[in-house]
Amino acid sequence: MHDFIITRAVLVDGRQVDIAINDGKITAVSTAIAAVENNQTESPLYPAKKVLDLAGKYYLSAGWIDSHVHCYPASPIYHDEADLVGVASGVTTVVDAGSTGANDIDDFYRLTRAAKTHVYAFLNIAKTGIVTQNELADMAQIDKQSVSQAIARNPGFIIGIKARMSSSVVGKNGIKPLIRAKEIQHENNQLPLMVHIGNNPPDLDEIADLLTQGDIITHCYNGKPNRILTPAGTLRESIQRALKRGVLLDVGHGSASFSFDVAELAIKQGIYPHTISSDIYCRNRINGPVHSLATVMSKFFTIGLSLEQVIGCVTENAAQALRLHDKGVLAQGYDADLTIFELKQQPQVFSDSEGKSVTGEQYLVPLAAVVAGDLVLTDEGKLKNVFSL
């Protein structure tokens, strides 16, 4: 007998499937049986302790992964609760992008154990993390030994390192913090490196030329002068070279790092994001322009991405970039992390970080997250009687 079966779930390609779950893992995925007699769905996967019939009305994907959030509650600047940016929004996995450094990572790990959402961390190369806006202005903040010790203490929780490479963060140090970050990466099993880009110095060309396969550029569609597009609107040659080396582009929307104009122009040229992430924390969640990962994902429908592409950016692509090898795919043996959602077909106004508003014709509504086989409803999902087990 299975622990949990979800029947007649609609995939993004339109197929209907039944999914069986045991001990927090997907144990089977089969073509759904559409016939219903006396409100009982027949499925080759029966019997099960719990059954959820989506009746061919709701989409299901691998659990959404937000590759860039800020959810360390004790952070003085960028803070939030993991479950508010996670399961309450249909997101099963979040990765905090550098809120904490070696000084506070153990406390952050301790706090995350109470969350229903899976929480991981990119460790800030500055030992203080983000307690000020200029954590890399003093090179003494980058203690390689402390970083390595923190990574060794938290295997499986720290999945990468983070360097914020914009002028307000690095001060007069220019490119030097990134050079140090690459040394740290080399000394710690080539963990993924996420690099925040913003105003220069350092110049984006200097940053891009140091990056190697698997490194992640976040805030890739920001509208600042030091952006990935030239004044003529073409992709910088340094970014072209970086992409050919396997460097990845992450959205990292945030309060000041996403421009509809830049994103639309880039996507028209085939410069797609590898991952879509929110850079969410309490203020831009409550007041916007971020609100949720679903909101950020929905914005990409207005600039040319399909449902399949958008979902791929927060599932398989994200799991691959973050090296979360048991997540991101709806297949036997993978973690039973799932997101159930609707695609609403009605006008919706979206805002970017530059103050521009765009009206989209459709948007995503997450209804539930399934984390290790446990169902957690969003506020919208609680209104749906279909989710009574």
XYZ file of C-alpha atoms in Angstrom:
389
model
C 0.000 0.000 0.000
C 1.269 3.467 -0.920
C 1.419 6.302 1.604
C -0.098 8.839 -0.790
C -1.421 8.859 -4.344
C -2.221 11.954 -6.388
C -4.455 11.099 -9.334
C -5.302 12.878 -12.589
C -2.710 15.611 -12.166
C -2.066 17.726 -15.265
C 1.553 18.156 -16.324
C 2.769 21.272 -18.125
C 2.741 19.332 -21.414
C -0.975 18.573 -20.945
C -0.666 14.888 -20.043
C -2.501 13.529 -16.999
C -0.655 11.301 -14.557
C -1.062 9.486 -11.258
C 1.830 9.736 -8.798
C 2.522 7.372 -5.914
C 4.579 8.340 -2.867
C 6.192 6.233 -0.148
C 8.563 7.337 2.625
C 9.000 10.796 1.117
C 9.995 9.513 -2.323
C 8.176 9.205 -5.645
C 7.685 5.490 -6.191
C 5.677 5.509 -9.416
C 4.377 7.812 -12.131
C 1.787 6.377 -14.506
C -0.712 7.585 -17.078
C -3.877 8.688 -15.287
C -7.103 6.721 -15.534
C -9.736 9.242 -16.573
C -12.882 7.248 -15.774
C -14.719 8.165 -12.587
C -17.541 6.056 -11.164
C -19.413 7.079 -8.031
C -16.744 9.703 -7.322
C -14.084 7.001 -7.004
C -11.124 7.306 -9.368
C -9.677 4.012 -10.489
C -5.906 3.931 -10.686
C -3.436 1.112 -11.246
C -1.481 2.532 -8.299
C -4.207 1.777 -5.706
C -4.470 1.074 -2.793
C -3.154 3.999 -0.722
C -3.516 5.465 2.750
C -4.331 8.901 1.299
C -5.630 9.863 -2.146
C -5.879 13.299 -3.712
C -7.819 13.445 -6.981
C -7.024 16.561 -9.014
C -9.708 15.552 -11.540
C -7.720 16.869 -14.486
C -8.328 20.438 -13.278
C -5.000 21.381 -11.704
C -1.378 21.402 -12.762
C 1.329 19.555 -10.904
C 5.096 19.839 -11.277
C 8.180 18.897 -9.357
C 8.424 21.141 -6.306
C 9.367 24.711 -7.064
C 12.877 25.714 -5.995
C 13.677 29.366 -5.269
C 17.429 29.661 -5.809
C 17.793 33.106 -4.236
C 15.932 34.194 -1.093
C 16.775 35.889 2.217
C 15.156 34.037 5.107
C 17.486 34.262 8.099
C 15.067 35.736 10.666
C 17.837 37.362 12.712
C 19.294 39.324 9.788
C 19.136 43.076 10.506
C 18.619 44.018 6.836
C 17.161 41.218 4.689
C 15.111 38.783 6.747
C 12.001 36.625 6.545
C 10.557 33.286 7.644
C 11.414 30.282 5.492
C 7.857 28.951 5.385
C 6.385 32.322 4.372
C 8.619 32.466 1.287
C 8.439 28.674 0.940
C 5.493 26.325 1.394
C 2.981 29.135 2.013
C 3.737 30.205 -1.567
C 3.867 26.727 -3.093
C 7.679 26.615 -2.962
C 9.149 23.405 -1.562
C 12.834 24.402 -1.453
C 14.535 27.752 -0.824
C 18.190 28.718 -0.888
C 19.257 31.684 1.211
C 21.740 33.661 -0.865
C 24.380 34.959 1.516
C 22.413 36.415 4.421
C 24.813 34.662 6.780
C 28.551 34.171 6.890
C 30.692 31.912 9.037
C 29.731 33.820 12.211
C 25.986 33.098 12.013
C 25.546 30.082 9.743
C 25.219 27.621 12.634
C 22.396 29.651 14.168
C 20.703 29.847 10.774
C 20.969 26.075 10.363
C 19.431 25.536 13.804
C 16.467 27.790 13.011
C 15.749 26.091 9.692
C 15.189 22.694 11.319
C 11.710 23.808 12.416
C 10.664 24.783 8.876
C 8.451 22.622 6.677
C 10.243 24.071 3.653
C 13.577 22.568 2.653
C 16.171 25.280 3.378
C 19.745 25.478 2.083
C 22.335 28.244 2.101
C 24.895 29.990 -0.025
C 27.471 31.050 2.562
C 28.533 34.687 2.296
C 32.326 34.870 1.899
C 32.252 37.724 4.446
C 32.193 36.183 7.910
C 29.488 38.606 9.111
C 27.127 37.955 6.210
C 24.899 40.906 5.358
C 24.713 42.906 8.559
C 25.756 46.029 6.656
C 25.531 46.859 2.951
C 29.324 46.876 2.500
C 30.411 43.525 3.904
C 33.242 43.145 1.352
C 34.731 46.631 1.744
C 37.200 45.235 4.292
C 39.200 42.281 2.968
C 39.780 41.132 6.556
C 36.109 40.096 6.561
C 36.991 37.288 4.131
C 38.596 34.647 6.348
C 39.180 31.608 4.178
C 39.762 29.311 7.134
C 36.478 30.336 8.781
C 34.628 29.728 5.534
C 36.118 26.257 5.111
C 35.371 25.351 8.723
C 31.754 26.513 8.375
C 31.321 24.420 5.223
C 32.798 21.385 6.990
C 30.424 21.856 9.952
C 27.332 22.092 7.759
C 27.594 19.523 4.967
C 24.411 19.281 2.962
C 23.166 22.636 4.252
C 25.774 24.954 2.763
C 25.543 24.155 -0.938
C 27.564 27.068 -2.298
C 29.191 30.422 -1.608
C 28.028 33.956 -2.373
C 29.914 37.119 -3.307
C 28.106 40.423 -3.818
C 30.175 42.249 -6.414
C 28.797 45.768 -6.672
C 30.386 49.062 -5.730
C 28.347 49.654 -2.579
C 29.398 46.251 -1.231
C 33.080 46.050 -2.182
C 34.002 49.710 -1.647
C 37.515 50.335 -2.952
C 38.374 46.651 -3.230
C 37.185 46.272 -6.805
C 37.558 42.731 -8.131
C 39.682 41.454 -5.211
C 36.800 39.853 -3.235
C 35.838 37.775 -6.272
C 39.415 36.591 -6.719
C 39.336 35.501 -3.077
C 35.952 33.811 -3.616
C 37.358 31.753 -6.487
C 40.229 30.652 -4.234
C 37.731 29.597 -1.569
C 35.720 27.721 -4.182
C 38.822 25.870 -5.404
C 39.713 24.897 -1.831
C 36.204 23.582 -1.075
C 35.384 21.020 -3.766
C 34.345 23.590 -6.359
C 31.073 24.398 -4.629
C 28.735 26.533 -6.744
C 29.539 30.242 -6.594
C 26.717 32.786 -6.891
C 27.831 36.295 -7.848
C 25.586 39.325 -7.355
C 26.078 41.986 -10.048
C 25.079 45.622 -9.735
C 26.660 49.048 -10.072
C 30.338 49.281 -10.962
C 33.150 49.203 -10.064
C 34.052 46.426 -10.540
C 33.082 46.343 -14.180
C 30.933 43.409 -15.271
C 33.543 42.416 -17.853
C 36.097 41.891 -15.055
C 33.597 39.803 -13.121
C 32.481 37.678 -16.070
C 36.023 36.871 -17.178
C 36.767 35.268 -13.788
C 33.747 32.983 -13.781
C 33.864 29.326 -14.764
C 31.471 26.476 -15.512
C 28.623 26.246 -13.015
C 29.130 29.707 -11.522
C 25.889 31.689 -11.274
C 25.344 35.339 -12.195
C 22.332 36.575 -10.226
C 20.375 39.769 -11.001
C 21.060 38.959 -14.655
C 18.314 41.278 -15.998
C 18.996 44.306 -13.814
C 18.558 47.698 -15.444
C 21.713 49.326 -14.099
C 24.463 50.654 -16.407
C 26.704 47.703 -15.479
C 24.249 45.220 -17.022
C 24.636 42.253 -19.361
C 23.535 44.252 -22.429
C 25.620 46.928 -24.156
C 24.173 50.425 -24.751
C 23.308 49.170 -28.239
C 21.232 46.385 -26.691
C 23.448 43.465 -27.634
C 24.926 40.934 -25.222
C 28.335 41.933 -23.853
C 31.150 39.904 -25.343
C 32.378 38.986 -21.857
C 28.981 37.489 -21.046
C 28.929 35.641 -24.358
C 32.272 34.070 -23.459
C 31.072 33.248 -19.946
C 27.928 31.519 -21.193
C 30.000 29.414 -23.579
C 32.093 28.309 -20.576
C 28.935 27.148 -18.788
C 28.259 30.137 -16.537
C 24.561 30.288 -15.600
C 22.135 33.229 -15.514
C 19.791 33.611 -12.515
C 17.023 36.205 -12.320
C 17.238 37.269 -8.632
C 14.410 39.813 -9.104
C 14.589 41.671 -5.782
C 13.693 45.263 -5.033
C 16.195 46.826 -7.421
C 17.453 44.168 -9.835
C 14.878 43.332 -12.513
C 14.001 45.358 -15.594
C 11.242 44.320 -17.979
C 12.995 46.207 -20.784
C 16.322 44.427 -20.275
C 14.706 41.012 -19.839
C 12.483 41.370 -22.888
C 15.316 42.564 -25.101
C 17.614 39.802 -23.894
C 15.028 37.049 -24.327
C 14.246 38.227 -27.866
C 17.915 37.503 -28.587
C 17.702 34.039 -27.045
C 19.422 35.030 -23.776
C 17.280 32.966 -21.429
C 17.566 32.572 -17.669
C 18.764 29.213 -16.442
C 16.919 29.780 -13.169
C 14.128 32.115 -12.110
C 14.473 33.272 -8.507
C 12.851 35.952 -6.391
C 15.476 37.533 -4.067
C 12.529 37.770 -1.705
C 12.519 39.024 1.881
C 9.822 40.487 4.118
C 9.614 44.018 2.668
C 9.528 43.151 -1.025
C 7.241 40.197 -0.271
C 4.666 42.378 1.491
C 5.052 45.634 -0.444
C 6.313 44.328 -3.793
C 7.505 44.310 -6.439
C 8.384 40.649 -5.724
C 5.445 39.321 -3.634
C 6.254 35.635 -4.330
C 8.188 33.329 -6.595
C 4.937 32.634 -8.470
C 4.585 36.359 -9.196
C 8.131 36.548 -10.543
C 7.569 33.436 -12.653
C 4.347 34.896 -14.047
C 6.147 38.008 -15.271
C 8.068 35.887 -17.763
C 4.898 34.961 -19.644
C 4.653 38.625 -20.658
C 8.125 38.575 -22.230
C 7.994 35.407 -24.228
C 8.565 32.330 -22.074
C 6.217 29.348 -22.199
C 4.761 27.537 -19.209
C 7.180 24.658 -19.800
C 10.171 27.009 -19.834
C 9.098 28.864 -16.696
C 8.467 25.682 -14.721
C 11.744 24.201 -15.947
C 13.617 27.189 -14.530
C 12.362 26.485 -10.990
C 12.524 22.692 -11.081
C 15.023 20.713 -13.135
C 17.259 23.678 -14.025
C 17.388 24.876 -10.430
C 18.122 21.424 -9.040
C 20.927 20.995 -11.572
C 22.490 24.392 -10.841
C 22.347 23.806 -7.078
C 23.428 20.148 -7.324
C 20.306 18.967 -5.534
C 20.385 15.636 -7.285
C 17.218 14.168 -5.712
C 14.971 17.114 -6.574
C 13.485 18.870 -9.573
C 12.201 15.867 -11.552
C 8.879 13.996 -11.512
C 10.205 10.465 -11.701
C 10.607 7.352 -9.617
C 13.295 7.661 -6.964
C 13.223 11.460 -6.693
C 12.128 13.350 -3.587
C 8.348 13.642 -3.252
C 8.472 17.446 -3.431
C 5.647 18.691 -5.652
C 3.786 21.902 -6.406
C 0.095 21.980 -7.347
C -1.025 25.131 -9.146
C -3.446 26.833 -11.499
C -2.729 28.974 -14.533
C -5.295 31.792 -14.418
C -6.274 33.313 -17.744
C -7.118 36.901 -16.875
C -5.350 40.286 -16.985
C -2.883 40.975 -14.192
C -0.652 44.034 -13.690
C 2.988 43.303 -12.837
C 5.713 45.755 -11.812
C 9.466 45.457 -12.202
C 12.191 46.972 -10.021
C 12.437 50.078 -12.193
C 8.850 51.232 -11.636
C 7.563 49.963 -14.981
C 4.216 48.153 -15.048
C 3.132 45.576 -17.627
C -0.251 43.893 -17.980
C -0.035 40.154 -18.467
C -2.838 37.900 -19.670
C -2.129 34.952 -17.376
C -0.541 34.221 -14.037
C 0.311 31.334 -11.750
C -1.616 30.567 -8.561
C 0.075 27.998 -6.289
C -2.476 25.892 -4.419
C -0.369 23.438 -2.448
C 3.129 22.197 -1.796
C 3.906 18.561 -1.167
C 7.109 18.285 0.871
C 8.541 14.806 1.380
C 5.025 13.499 0.798
C 3.218 15.858 3.186
C 0.565 18.195 1.760
C 0.686 21.883 2.760
C -2.057 24.124 1.358
C -1.572 27.736 0.390
C -4.291 30.250 1.271
C -5.740 29.796 -2.221
C -5.572 26.023 -1.877
C -7.562 26.103 1.342
C -10.503 27.484 -0.629
C -10.572 24.411 -2.884
C -12.708 21.539 -1.600
C -10.858 19.184 -3.943
C -7.895 19.243 -1.532
C -9.771 17.407 1.234
C -8.003 14.062 1.686
